[in-house]
């Protein structure tokens, strides 16, 4: 199996290090792809470091930015931010053949129309993962919290792609991850969306850990309103809700109390956030269905304002 992982972020490095030891034959190959050539060279030289509370391991994974040289893959896992996906897919054309299985691992729901939007010839797979991975330095991932990963298709896949996705699930399970194939991946992606919609923008705005959202009355009250509003939109979209979204979001604040959310990490590194794919997508769905979403709209506006001010005052914080 020839597998490429696009994007050396926390999730990309995590999956690369978990898949690497499973290479079995000469035909098997694993690539980690990075658009930044300098960083790709550095990561190839240093290896990718996988760290847990038990220690560190370093894997000699090939990292490249030369996609022509890498050539067509059986499976391509896209681990880039939602807002970079379209550009990334265009530059990844040398990796793709009609047989290639494409797997998308973005947060939010902004990428779910990717097949129609980019005219992909076959149904891609989507993943929703709650693995707790943090990038400590380029190519150095900390696997701090165990989560669950769901994999599935939104549209009918080919027999080959179904088989490849089963194979991917099996390899990841062998590597110790809790992975399940889902017949309803949309519901799994929305279940994660409730959590990200509540936690990510507020931690970024208040510049606080996930746990601190529980101890601030203002933050906790806004989180409740955002999640309730998102639940109303989800129900109108026909999403099956089996676990109370608010309780789920509050439980994640508690279980990941010391985490710096991905959106706060973006803010601290002055990177554009995934706000459009998370709260922005809820606002768009609300508009389509005639459901008001003032609390999601408010955080979208505030995060965009924050992004505009990046160069002016990176340490500016709303009091919690
Ligand atoms: O995006 C994140 O940071 C994570 O999905 C979560 C669950 C909010 C924990 O920090």
Coordinates of C-alpha atoms and ligand atoms in Angstrom, one line a residue, residues 107 129-131 192 195-196 199-200 203 210 252 256 259-263 265 274 278, ligand 1:
X107 CA -12.4 20.0 11.9
X129 CA -10.9 12.1 15.4
X130 CA -10.7 13.2 19.1
X131 CA -7.2 12.0 19.6
X192 CA -17.4 17.0 17.2
X195 CA -17.6 20.6 21.0
X196 CA -15.4 22.7 18.7
X199 CA -14.7 25.5 23.1
X200 CA -12.5 26.8 20.2
X203 CA -10.7 29.8 24.4
X210 CA -10.4 24.6 28.0
X252 CA -14.6 17.8 27.1
X256 CA -9.0 18.4 28.5
X259 CA -5.4 21.8 26.8
X260 CA -4.7 24.9 24.7
X261 CA -7.3 24.5 22.0
X262 CA -6.3 24.4 18.4
X263 CA -7.9 27.8 17.8
X265 CA -2.8 27.8 19.4
X274 CA -10.8 27.5 11.3
X278 CA -16.7 25.7 12.5
Ligands
LIG1 O1 -9.6 21.7 18.5 C1 -9.3 21.3 19.6 O2 -8.5 21.9 20.3 C2 -10.0 20.1 20.2 O3 -10.8 19.5 19.2 C3 -10.7 20.2 21.5 C4 -11.6 19.0 21.6 C5 -11.5 21.4 21.6 C6 -9.8 20.1 22.6 O4 -8.9 21.1 22.7

